[in-house]
Coordinates of C-alpha atoms and ligand atoms in Angstrom, one line a residue:
M1 CA 16.6 -1.0 17.1
T2 CA 16.6 1.9 14.7
D3 CA 16.6 2.1 11.0
P4 CA 20.2 2.6 9.8
I5 CA 19.0 4.9 7.0
S6 CA 17.7 7.5 9.3
D7 CA 19.1 6.9 12.7
V8 CA 18.0 10.0 14.4
S9 CA 14.4 11.2 14.6
I10 CA 13.7 14.0 17.1
F11 CA 10.4 14.1 18.9
T12 CA 9.0 16.5 21.3
G13 CA 6.0 14.3 22.5
R14 CA 3.4 15.2 20.1
Y15 CA 3.2 11.6 19.0
G16 CA 3.0 10.1 22.2
A17 CA -0.3 8.5 23.2
L18 CA -0.4 5.4 20.7
V19 CA -0.7 2.5 23.0
P20 CA -3.6 0.3 21.7
D21 CA -5.7 -2.1 23.6
G22 CA -3.8 -5.4 23.8
L23 CA -0.5 -4.3 23.8
E24 CA 0.0 -4.8 27.6
A25 CA -1.6 -8.4 27.2
S26 CA 0.7 -9.1 24.3
R27 CA 3.8 -8.2 26.4
Q28 CA 2.6 -10.3 29.3
S29 CA 1.8 -13.4 27.0
C30 CA 5.4 -12.9 25.7
S31 CA 7.1 -12.8 29.1
R32 CA 4.6 -15.7 30.7
A33 CA 5.6 -18.1 27.9
R34 CA 8.0 -20.7 29.0
G35 CA 11.4 -20.4 27.5
G36 CA 10.7 -17.2 25.7
C37 CA 8.0 -16.2 23.3
V38 CA 4.9 -18.1 22.6
V39 CA 5.4 -21.0 20.6
S40 CA 2.6 -21.5 18.0
S41 CA 1.8 -25.0 16.6
R42 CA -1.2 -24.3 14.7
P43 CA -0.6 -25.8 11.2
D44 CA -2.9 -23.1 9.7
T45 CA -0.8 -20.0 11.1
V46 CA 0.3 -17.2 8.9
V47 CA 3.1 -15.4 10.3
V48 CA 3.6 -11.8 9.3
V49 CA 6.9 -10.3 10.2
G50 CA 6.9 -6.6 10.9
A51 CA 4.3 -4.4 12.3
G52 CA 4.6 -1.6 9.7
P53 CA 2.0 -0.4 7.3
T54 CA 2.5 -3.4 5.0
G55 CA 2.5 -6.0 7.8
L56 CA -0.4 -4.4 9.3
A57 CA -2.6 -4.0 6.1
L58 CA -1.8 -7.7 5.2
A59 CA -2.7 -8.8 8.8
C60 CA -6.1 -7.3 8.4
E61 CA -6.5 -9.1 5.0
L62 CA -5.5 -12.3 6.7
G63 CA -7.7 -11.7 9.6
L64 CA -10.6 -10.9 7.5
A65 CA -10.1 -14.3 5.6
G66 CA -10.6 -16.0 8.9
L67 CA -6.9 -17.2 9.0
H68 CA -5.1 -17.6 12.4
T69 CA -2.8 -14.7 12.0
R70 CA 0.4 -13.7 14.1
V71 CA 2.5 -10.5 13.6
L72 CA 5.7 -10.8 15.1
E73 CA 7.3 -7.3 15.7
R74 CA 10.8 -6.2 17.1
R75 CA 9.6 -2.9 18.4
E76 CA 8.1 -3.0 22.0
A77 CA 5.2 -0.5 21.1
P78 CA 3.5 1.0 17.9
R79 CA 5.6 3.6 15.9
R80 CA 5.5 7.0 16.7
D81 CA 7.3 8.7 14.0
S82 CA 5.2 9.9 10.8
R83 CA 7.7 8.6 8.1
A84 CA 5.5 8.6 5.1
I85 CA 2.7 11.0 5.0
C86 CA 0.3 10.4 2.2
L87 CA -2.2 7.9 0.8
H88 CA -3.1 7.9 -2.9
A89 CA -6.2 7.1 -4.4
R90 CA -5.8 3.6 -5.2
S91 CA -5.0 3.0 -1.7
V92 CA -8.0 4.7 -0.2
E93 CA -10.1 2.9 -2.6
M94 CA -8.8 -0.3 -1.3
L95 CA -9.5 0.7 2.0
D96 CA -12.8 1.6 0.9
L97 CA -13.4 -1.9 -0.3
R98 CA -13.0 -3.2 3.4
G99 CA -15.2 -0.7 4.9
L100 CA -12.1 1.5 6.2
G101 CA -12.6 4.4 3.9
E102 CA -14.6 6.6 6.5
R103 CA -12.0 6.1 9.5
F104 CA -9.0 7.1 7.2
L105 CA -11.1 10.2 5.7
E106 CA -11.8 11.3 9.2
A107 CA -8.2 11.2 10.2
G108 CA -6.6 12.7 6.9
L109 CA -6.6 15.7 5.0
P110 CA -7.7 15.5 1.3
V111 CA -5.7 17.8 -0.8
P112 CA -6.3 18.1 -4.5
S113 CA -2.8 18.1 -6.0
F114 CA 0.9 16.8 -5.5
P115 CA 3.7 18.9 -5.5
L116 CA 6.4 18.2 -8.3
G117 CA 9.0 20.4 -7.3
P118 CA 8.9 23.9 -8.8
K119 CA 6.3 26.5 -7.5
G120 CA 3.0 25.8 -9.5
A121 CA 4.1 22.5 -10.8
V122 CA 1.8 19.9 -9.5
I123 CA -0.2 16.8 -10.5
D124 CA -3.9 17.7 -10.4
F125 CA -5.9 14.8 -9.3
R126 CA -9.4 16.5 -9.4
R127 CA -10.4 14.9 -12.6
L128 CA -9.2 11.5 -11.7
D129 CA -11.7 8.6 -12.3
S130 CA -12.2 7.7 -8.7
D131 CA -14.4 8.1 -5.7
F132 CA -11.4 9.6 -4.1
P133 CA -9.8 12.2 -6.5
F134 CA -7.1 13.6 -4.2
I135 CA -4.3 12.6 -2.1
L136 CA -5.0 11.9 1.6
D137 CA -2.2 13.5 3.8
I138 CA -1.9 11.5 6.9
P139 CA 0.8 10.7 8.9
Q140 CA 2.3 7.1 8.8
S141 CA 1.9 6.6 12.6
Q142 CA -2.0 7.3 12.2
I143 CA -2.3 5.0 9.3
E144 CA -0.6 2.2 11.3
S145 CA -2.8 3.2 14.4
I146 CA -6.0 2.7 12.5
L147 CA -4.7 -0.5 11.0
L148 CA -3.7 -2.0 14.2
T149 CA -7.2 -1.2 15.7
R150 CA -8.6 -3.1 12.8
A151 CA -6.5 -6.0 12.9
Q152 CA -7.1 -6.5 16.7
E153 CA -10.8 -6.4 15.8
L154 CA -10.3 -9.1 13.4
G155 CA -8.5 -11.2 15.9
V156 CA -5.0 -10.9 14.6
E157 CA -2.3 -11.7 17.5
I158 CA 0.3 -8.8 17.7
Q159 CA 3.6 -9.7 19.5
W160 CA 5.5 -6.8 20.4
S161 CA 9.1 -7.1 21.3
A162 CA 9.5 -10.1 19.1
E163 CA 12.6 -10.1 16.9
V164 CA 12.7 -12.8 14.2
V165 CA 16.3 -14.1 14.2
D166 CA 16.2 -16.9 11.9
V167 CA 13.6 -18.5 9.5
A168 CA 13.6 -21.5 7.3
E169 CA 11.2 -23.8 5.6
D170 CA 10.9 -27.6 6.3
D171 CA 8.7 -30.5 5.3
A172 CA 6.1 -29.4 8.0
G173 CA 6.1 -25.6 6.8
V174 CA 8.1 -22.6 8.1
R175 CA 10.0 -22.5 11.3
L176 CA 11.0 -19.1 12.9
R177 CA 13.3 -18.5 15.7
V178 CA 12.0 -15.4 17.7
E179 CA 13.9 -13.5 20.5
G180 CA 11.9 -11.5 23.0
P181 CA 12.5 -10.1 26.5
A182 CA 12.0 -13.5 28.3
G183 CA 14.4 -15.3 25.8
A184 CA 14.2 -17.2 22.5
G185 CA 11.6 -19.4 21.2
E186 CA 10.2 -21.1 18.0
E187 CA 7.3 -20.4 15.8
R188 CA 5.6 -22.6 13.2
A189 CA 3.7 -21.3 10.3
A190 CA 2.2 -22.5 7.3
Y191 CA 3.3 -19.3 5.4
V192 CA 5.4 -16.4 6.4
V193 CA 5.4 -13.2 5.0
A194 CA 8.4 -10.7 5.4
C195 CA 7.0 -7.5 5.9
D196 CA 10.3 -6.4 7.8
G197 CA 11.3 -3.4 5.9
L198 CA 14.5 -2.5 3.9
R199 CA 17.0 -4.4 6.0
S200 CA 14.7 -7.7 5.8
L201 CA 16.2 -10.3 7.8
V202 CA 14.1 -12.9 6.3
R203 CA 15.2 -11.6 2.8
E204 CA 18.7 -12.1 3.6
R205 CA 18.2 -15.4 5.1
L206 CA 16.6 -16.6 1.8
N207 CA 19.5 -15.3 0.1
V208 CA 17.3 -13.5 -2.2
P209 CA 19.4 -10.6 -4.0
F210 CA 18.3 -6.9 -3.4
P211 CA 20.2 -5.2 -6.2
G212 CA 20.4 -1.4 -6.4
A213 CA 22.0 1.5 -4.7
P214 CA 21.5 4.4 -2.2
N215 CA 20.4 7.7 -3.9
P216 CA 22.7 10.5 -3.5
G217 CA 22.2 13.0 -0.8
S218 CA 19.7 13.2 2.1
V219 CA 16.5 14.9 2.5
T220 CA 15.4 16.7 5.8
L221 CA 12.0 15.9 7.1
A222 CA 10.2 18.1 9.7
D223 CA 6.8 18.1 11.0
V224 CA 6.1 21.8 11.9
Y225 CA 3.5 24.8 11.7
L226 CA 4.1 27.2 8.9
D227 CA 2.3 30.6 9.5
G228 CA 3.1 32.0 6.0
L229 CA 1.3 29.3 3.9
P230 CA -2.2 28.3 3.5
M231 CA -2.6 24.7 5.0
T232 CA -5.2 23.6 2.2
D233 CA -3.2 22.2 -0.7
A234 CA 0.4 20.8 -1.1
H235 CA 3.2 23.4 -2.0
G236 CA 6.6 23.2 -3.9
E237 CA 9.6 25.4 -4.6
L238 CA 12.8 24.7 -6.5
S239 CA 15.7 27.0 -6.7
E240 CA 19.3 27.2 -6.8
G241 CA 19.7 26.2 -3.3
G242 CA 17.4 23.1 -3.3
M243 CA 13.8 21.9 -3.1
L244 CA 11.0 22.3 -0.8
L245 CA 7.9 20.2 -0.4
V246 CA 4.9 21.0 1.9
F247 CA 2.3 18.7 2.7
P248 CA -0.3 20.0 5.2
F249 CA -2.0 18.0 7.9
R250 CA -5.6 18.0 9.2
D251 CA -4.4 19.9 12.5
G252 CA -2.9 22.7 10.8
S253 CA 0.8 21.4 11.0
C254 CA 2.4 20.0 7.8
R255 CA 5.4 17.8 6.7
V256 CA 8.3 19.9 5.4
V257 CA 10.5 18.0 3.1
L258 CA 13.7 20.0 2.0
Y259 CA 16.2 18.8 -0.3
D260 CA 18.7 21.4 1.0
Y261 CA 21.7 21.2 -1.1
A262 CA 24.1 22.8 1.5
R263 CA 23.0 20.1 3.8
A264 CA 22.6 17.1 1.6
S265 CA 26.0 15.4 2.4
V266 CA 25.5 15.7 6.4
P267 CA 25.6 12.4 7.9
V268 CA 22.0 11.0 8.5
T269 CA 22.8 10.5 12.3
E270 CA 23.0 14.1 12.8
P271 CA 19.9 15.7 14.4
V272 CA 17.6 18.2 12.9
G273 CA 16.6 21.2 14.7
L274 CA 14.2 24.0 14.2
D275 CA 17.1 26.4 13.5
E276 CA 18.2 24.1 10.4
V277 CA 15.0 23.8 9.2
R278 CA 14.4 27.7 9.2
E279 CA 17.8 28.4 7.7
G280 CA 17.1 25.8 5.3
L281 CA 13.8 27.2 4.2
V282 CA 15.4 30.6 3.8
R283 CA 18.2 29.0 1.5
V284 CA 15.7 27.3 -0.7
T285 CA 13.0 29.9 -1.0
G286 CA 13.9 33.2 0.6
S287 CA 11.5 32.9 3.3
D288 CA 11.1 31.1 6.5
F289 CA 7.4 31.0 6.3
G290 CA 7.2 31.7 10.0
V291 CA 8.2 28.0 10.9
R292 CA 7.5 27.0 14.5
D293 CA 7.0 24.2 16.9
L294 CA 8.7 21.5 15.4
Y295 CA 7.3 18.3 16.9
W296 CA 9.3 15.6 14.8
S297 CA 12.2 15.8 12.6
S298 CA 14.5 13.4 10.7
R299 CA 17.4 13.0 7.8
Y300 CA 16.5 10.5 5.4
R301 CA 18.7 9.0 2.8
S302 CA 16.7 6.8 0.3
E303 CA 17.9 3.6 -1.6
S304 CA 16.5 2.5 -4.8
R305 CA 16.5 -1.6 -4.8
Q306 CA 14.4 -4.4 -5.6
A307 CA 14.3 -8.1 -4.7
T308 CA 14.6 -10.3 -7.5
R309 CA 12.0 -12.8 -6.2
Y310 CA 8.9 -12.0 -4.0
R311 CA 8.3 -15.8 -3.3
V312 CA 10.5 -18.6 -2.1
G313 CA 8.4 -21.8 -1.4
R314 CA 6.0 -20.8 1.5
I315 CA 7.7 -17.5 2.5
F316 CA 6.8 -14.2 0.7
L317 CA 8.5 -10.6 0.6
A318 CA 6.1 -7.5 0.6
G319 CA 6.6 -3.7 1.1
D320 CA 10.0 -2.2 1.8
A321 CA 11.5 -5.9 2.1
A322 CA 10.8 -6.3 -1.7
H323 CA 11.2 -2.9 -3.1
T324 CA 12.6 0.5 -1.8
H325 CA 12.7 3.9 -3.7
S326 CA 13.2 7.6 -3.4
P327 CA 10.3 9.2 -1.6
A328 CA 9.8 11.2 -4.8
G329 CA 6.0 10.8 -5.7
A330 CA 5.2 9.3 -2.0
Q331 CA 4.9 5.8 -3.5
G332 CA 6.5 3.7 -0.9
L333 CA 3.9 3.1 1.7
N334 CA 1.4 2.8 -1.1
A335 CA 3.1 0.3 -3.1
G336 CA 3.6 -1.9 0.0
F337 CA 0.1 -1.6 1.0
Q338 CA -1.2 -2.6 -2.4
D339 CA 1.4 -5.7 -2.2
A340 CA -0.7 -6.6 1.0
M341 CA -3.9 -6.4 -0.7
N342 CA -2.7 -8.5 -3.6
L343 CA -1.5 -11.2 -1.4
G344 CA -3.9 -11.4 1.4
W345 CA -6.8 -12.9 -0.2
K346 CA -4.4 -15.4 -2.0
L347 CA -2.9 -16.7 1.3
G348 CA -6.5 -16.9 2.4
A349 CA -7.5 -19.0 -0.4
A350 CA -4.4 -21.3 0.0
V351 CA -5.0 -22.1 3.5
A352 CA -8.9 -22.5 2.7
G353 CA -7.8 -25.0 0.1
W354 CA -9.6 -23.7 -2.8
A355 CA -6.5 -21.8 -4.4
P356 CA -5.9 -23.1 -8.0
D357 CA -2.0 -24.0 -8.1
W358 CA -0.7 -20.9 -9.7
L359 CA -2.4 -18.3 -7.5
L360 CA 0.5 -18.0 -4.9
D361 CA 2.8 -17.6 -7.7
S362 CA 0.8 -14.9 -9.3
Y363 CA 1.8 -12.6 -6.3
H364 CA 5.4 -12.3 -7.9
T365 CA 4.2 -12.2 -11.5
E366 CA 1.6 -9.3 -10.7
R367 CA 3.4 -7.2 -8.2
H368 CA 7.0 -7.6 -9.3
P369 CA 6.5 -5.4 -12.5
V370 CA 4.5 -3.1 -10.7
G371 CA 7.8 -2.5 -8.2
E372 CA 9.7 -2.0 -11.3
Q373 CA 7.4 0.6 -12.7
V374 CA 7.5 2.4 -9.2
L375 CA 11.3 2.4 -8.9
R376 CA 11.4 3.8 -12.7
L377 CA 8.7 6.5 -12.1
T378 CA 10.5 7.5 -8.6
G379 CA 14.0 7.3 -10.1
M380 CA 13.0 9.5 -13.1
Q381 CA 11.4 12.2 -10.7
F382 CA 14.3 12.2 -8.3
R383 CA 16.9 12.7 -11.1
L384 CA 14.8 15.4 -12.7
N385 CA 14.6 17.2 -9.3
T386 CA 18.1 16.8 -8.1
A387 CA 19.9 17.6 -11.4
R388 CA 22.4 20.5 -10.8
N389 CA 24.3 20.6 -13.9
R390 CA 23.1 23.1 -16.6
R391 CA 21.8 20.4 -19.1
G392 CA 19.9 18.8 -16.1
R393 CA 18.4 22.1 -15.3
L394 CA 17.2 22.9 -18.5
R395 CA 15.6 19.5 -19.0
R396 CA 13.8 20.2 -15.7
R397 CA 12.5 23.6 -16.6
A398 CA 11.2 22.1 -20.1
A399 CA 9.7 19.3 -18.2
Y400 CA 7.9 21.4 -15.7
R401 CA 6.9 24.3 -17.8
L402 CA 6.1 22.9 -21.3
V403 CA 5.4 19.1 -20.7
T404 CA 3.7 18.6 -17.3
P405 CA 1.0 21.1 -17.7
L406 CA -0.5 19.5 -20.9
P407 CA -3.9 17.9 -20.0
P408 CA -3.1 14.6 -21.5
V409 CA 0.3 14.4 -19.3
Q410 CA -1.5 15.4 -16.4
A411 CA -4.2 12.8 -17.0
W412 CA -1.3 10.3 -17.3
M413 CA 0.5 11.4 -14.2
A414 CA -2.7 11.5 -12.1
R415 CA -3.4 7.7 -13.0
R416 CA 0.2 6.7 -12.7
Y417 CA 1.0 8.4 -9.4
S418 CA -2.5 7.5 -7.6
G419 CA -1.9 3.8 -8.4
V420 CA -5.2 3.6 -10.5
S421 CA -3.4 2.8 -13.6
V422 CA -1.9 -0.5 -12.2
A423 CA -3.4 -3.5 -14.2
Y424 CA -2.4 -7.2 -13.9
P425 CA -1.9 -9.6 -16.8
P426 CA -4.7 -11.4 -18.0
T427 CA -5.1 -15.3 -17.0
I428 CA -7.6 -16.5 -19.4
S429 CA -7.2 -16.2 -23.2
P430 CA -8.7 -14.5 -25.3
S431 CA -9.3 -11.9 -22.5
H432 CA -11.6 -9.0 -22.4
R433 CA -10.3 -5.4 -22.5
L434 CA -11.1 -4.9 -18.8
T435 CA -9.4 -8.0 -17.6
G436 CA -6.7 -7.2 -15.0
T437 CA -7.9 -3.6 -14.6
R438 CA -9.3 -2.2 -11.3
L439 CA -13.1 -1.9 -11.0
P440 CA -13.9 1.7 -10.5
G441 CA -16.1 2.7 -7.6
G442 CA -19.6 4.5 -8.1
R443 CA -23.1 3.4 -7.4
L444 CA -25.2 0.6 -8.3
T445 CA -29.0 -0.3 -8.4
L446 CA -29.5 -3.7 -7.7
A447 CA -32.3 -6.0 -9.0
D448 CA -34.4 -5.6 -6.0
G449 CA -34.0 -1.8 -6.3
T450 CA -31.5 -1.2 -3.6
A451 CA -28.8 1.7 -4.3
V452 CA -25.4 0.2 -3.0
R453 CA -21.9 1.7 -3.4
V454 CA -19.7 -0.7 -5.5
S455 CA -17.2 -0.9 -2.6
E456 CA -19.6 -2.3 -0.4
L457 CA -20.1 -5.6 -2.1
F458 CA -16.2 -6.2 -1.3
H459 CA -16.3 -5.6 2.5
D460 CA -16.0 -9.3 3.1
A461 CA -13.3 -9.9 0.6
R462 CA -15.0 -12.3 -1.7
F463 CA -14.9 -12.6 -5.4
V464 CA -18.0 -10.8 -6.9
L465 CA -19.9 -11.8 -9.8
L466 CA -21.7 -8.7 -11.2
E467 CA -24.5 -9.6 -13.5
S468 CA -26.5 -7.0 -15.4
A469 CA -30.1 -7.8 -15.3
R470 CA -31.2 -4.7 -17.5
D471 CA -32.9 -6.7 -20.1
G472 CA -34.7 -8.8 -17.8
K473 CA -32.6 -12.0 -18.6
R474 CA -31.0 -13.6 -15.6
A475 CA -28.1 -16.1 -15.5
D476 CA -28.6 -19.3 -13.4
L477 CA -26.2 -18.6 -10.6
A478 CA -27.0 -21.5 -8.4
D479 CA -23.8 -23.7 -7.4
L480 CA -21.4 -21.0 -6.8
P481 CA -18.8 -21.6 -4.3
D482 CA -18.9 -19.7 -1.1
H483 CA -16.2 -17.6 -1.6
V484 CA -17.9 -15.9 -4.6
R485 CA -21.0 -13.2 -4.2
A486 CA -23.4 -13.1 -7.2
V487 CA -24.7 -9.7 -7.5
S488 CA -27.6 -8.7 -10.2
Y489 CA -28.1 -5.1 -10.9
V490 CA -30.1 -3.1 -13.1
R491 CA -28.4 0.2 -13.3
R492 CA -24.8 1.7 -13.0
D493 CA -23.9 5.5 -12.4
G494 CA -21.2 6.3 -15.3
R495 CA -19.9 4.2 -18.1
A496 CA -21.8 0.8 -18.4
W497 CA -20.0 -2.5 -17.6
P498 CA -20.0 -5.7 -19.7
P499 CA -23.1 -7.7 -18.8
S500 CA -21.0 -10.1 -16.8
L501 CA -18.0 -9.2 -14.6
L502 CA -16.2 -11.5 -12.3
V503 CA -14.1 -9.4 -9.9
R504 CA -11.3 -10.7 -7.5
P505 CA -11.3 -9.7 -3.7
D506 CA -8.8 -7.0 -4.2
G507 CA -11.1 -5.2 -6.9
Y508 CA -9.3 -6.3 -10.1
A509 CA -11.4 -7.9 -12.9
A510 CA -10.7 -11.5 -13.3
W511 CA -13.0 -12.0 -16.3
A512 CA -15.5 -10.3 -18.2
S513 CA -17.9 -11.1 -21.1
D514 CA -19.8 -8.8 -23.7
E515 CA -22.1 -11.6 -24.5
P516 CA -25.8 -10.2 -23.7
D517 CA -27.3 -13.7 -23.5
P518 CA -26.6 -15.4 -20.1
G519 CA -27.2 -18.7 -21.6
R520 CA -24.6 -18.3 -24.3
R521 CA -22.0 -16.9 -21.9
A522 CA -22.5 -19.6 -19.2
P523 CA -19.9 -21.9 -20.7
A524 CA -17.0 -19.2 -20.4
L525 CA -18.2 -18.1 -17.1
R526 CA -18.0 -21.4 -15.8
E527 CA -14.5 -21.8 -17.2
A528 CA -13.5 -18.5 -15.4
L529 CA -15.1 -19.8 -12.2
R530 CA -13.2 -23.0 -12.4
T531 CA -10.0 -21.2 -13.5
W532 CA -9.8 -18.6 -10.6
C533 CA -12.0 -20.0 -7.9
S534 CA -11.2 -23.5 -7.5
R535 CA -8.8 -25.8 -7.3
A536 CA -9.2 -28.9 -9.7
D537 CA -9.4 -31.4 -6.9
A538 CA -11.0 -29.3 -3.9
A539 CA -14.5 -30.1 -3.0
R540 CA -16.4 -26.9 -3.1
S541 CA -19.1 -25.9 -1.1
T542 CA -21.9 -24.4 -2.7
R543 CA -24.6 -21.9 -2.1
S544 CA -27.6 -20.3 -4.2
A545 CA -27.1 -17.0 -6.0
D546 CA -27.1 -13.9 -3.5
T547 CA -28.3 -10.8 -4.8
S548 CA -28.0 -8.6 -1.7
P549 CA -24.7 -6.7 -0.9
Ligands
FAD601 C1 12.8 8.7 7.6 C2 11.7 8.3 6.6 C3 11.1 9.0 5.9 C4 10.1 8.4 5.0 N1 9.3 9.2 4.1 C5 8.3 8.7 3.2 C6 7.5 9.5 2.6 O1 7.4 10.7 2.6 N2 7.0 8.9 1.6 C7 7.0 7.4 1.4 O2 6.0 6.9 0.4 N3 7.6 6.9 2.0 C8 8.5 7.2 2.9 N4 9.4 6.5 3.6 C9 9.2 5.0 3.5 C10 8.1 4.7 4.2 O3 8.3 4.8 5.4 C11 8.2 2.9 3.9 O4 7.9 2.6 2.5 C12 7.2 2.2 4.5 O5 7.3 2.3 6.1 C13 7.3 0.9 4.3 O6 6.7 0.1 5.2 P1 6.7 -1.5 5.3 O7 5.7 -1.8 6.4 O8 7.0 -2.5 4.2 O9 8.1 -1.4 6.4 P2 8.6 -0.6 7.6 O10 7.7 0.6 7.9 O11 10.0 -0.4 7.7 O12 8.2 -1.6 8.8 C14 9.0 -2.9 9.0 C15 8.6 -3.4 10.3 O13 9.3 -4.6 10.5 C16 10.0 -4.6 11.9 N5 11.2 -5.5 11.8 C17 12.2 -5.4 11.3 N6 13.0 -6.4 11.2 C18 12.1 -7.4 12.0 C19 12.7 -8.6 12.6 N7 13.7 -9.3 12.1 N8 11.6 -9.2 13.4 C20 10.4 -8.8 13.8 N9 10.3 -7.2 13.0 C21 11.2 -6.7 12.5 C22 10.4 -3.2 11.9 O14 10.7 -2.9 13.4 C23 9.3 -2.4 11.5 O15 8.3 -2.0 12.3 C24 10.3 7.0 4.7 C25 11.1 6.2 5.4 C26 11.7 6.9 6.3 C27 13.0 6.0 7.2

């Protein structure tokens, strides 16, 4: 099946060789199974519906947590089209938390700025407080390919040609009806996460409203070579004829995004060819930039919608199934990715039995407001860029000439678009100013003299308790649960942290204390650990303090 919002994609073979190990095995296991697709009866199984970027990122998190994880995907093979084309800094930071940063950096092209529309109007990320002060241009198919490989390394089962046609919760968990080439079958799961995209069947079956509307007009997307532009940074142009955004890829080709007013009402089912791209470039900019060798194209009409609930009992919504918006600011894939990082460790805790009662609900509490913010931000930029009346054009000119170049506005936009400004409401009161904010990267010197990157401490997705040992005073860190790693450090590059900081597996501060005396802050620390890292009635396994990464 194809997505109704962009029915026609043209390929010329370039995205061809993406068949990973295990694909054939997955197909065979489906057709061998009696009565259709494999029936899972393990009570601890988590089923992810959809192997898009959100589903695959979540599958990696669940696999890392040691859960029996099955991804059911109706496509018969990995995606070959590129759709979204960049990762923002927060997404790269999170990949780095799991040791995947290098793989993505090798595949993508870091570019320092993001085009807003008019020539020269950009968001400059170079001063961003991040280990990754740029956007990483990388086609969605490559993002999915890397995540798929990682998920398989972690033992996740990926079932291709498996379409979920019904889902319902019962006393024993969740029941899914699945159709494959060999017929229909049933799967059971402890939890199900719907990562099945904009037209989510799971969301529909749950009767979760998805209010919103299609955005006016369509954009033309084309992956091509442009000999007339340097492929080192993003480029934008805005004129009476429309808007052009260019995102270079590592191999010298690029994504052209054309909002060509003359073609904005063409049905999305009409294919986009090289001639249309060339003519559109000339209409919008006056030049065709030597465009050549189109290898993928599509016409895309976005929608702006958000599900009213991200959780119904044991079933969760994530990614486009939960929120969708205009591609302005390239937020879609990034927001879904962060949903996955927020939910993965919480489901891990629930299946392992140590999740506090409120933890699974916090997925909606934390991510729904972020989705609202993304909708507001992308809606604002979309309206600004596509306004065609006189008042709208004047507002646009004022915004891009007078407002966005201002350094404080640049800093705000860089933090907002990159995702590093996302913060979650505090759970413990009174709260420290860092609670809910993301832990920036950088390097630490541990108590034993070893230097580590902060991100290395999170590779196995545990809580990390960072205790400063600068003044020689050490907290008594015995009796911590297995899922909390204690780290004593003597120095941090950059701004100092509070003496004690408890950080969640997804890199957000859960609790912090400025009290320098370990003995005096111990009761508050115990309370934080009890709140975040244990069920009141769960037996906890314990281990001694571990000061190595
Ligand atoms: C043409 C196009 C261009 C885009 N360009 C951009 C861009 O430039 N920047 C940007 O940020 N975003 C862009 N987007 C949006 C971006 O691609 C999405 O935000 C992103 O793919 C969302 O990921 P997801 O995993 O949540 O959903 P999807 O990528 O939609 O994945 C959902 C998966 O679920 C599977 N599925 C659906 N129903 C079932 C079922 N019943 N059973 C089993 N499997 C099922 C689908 O086959 C699919 O693989 C674009 C989208 C399109 C269509």
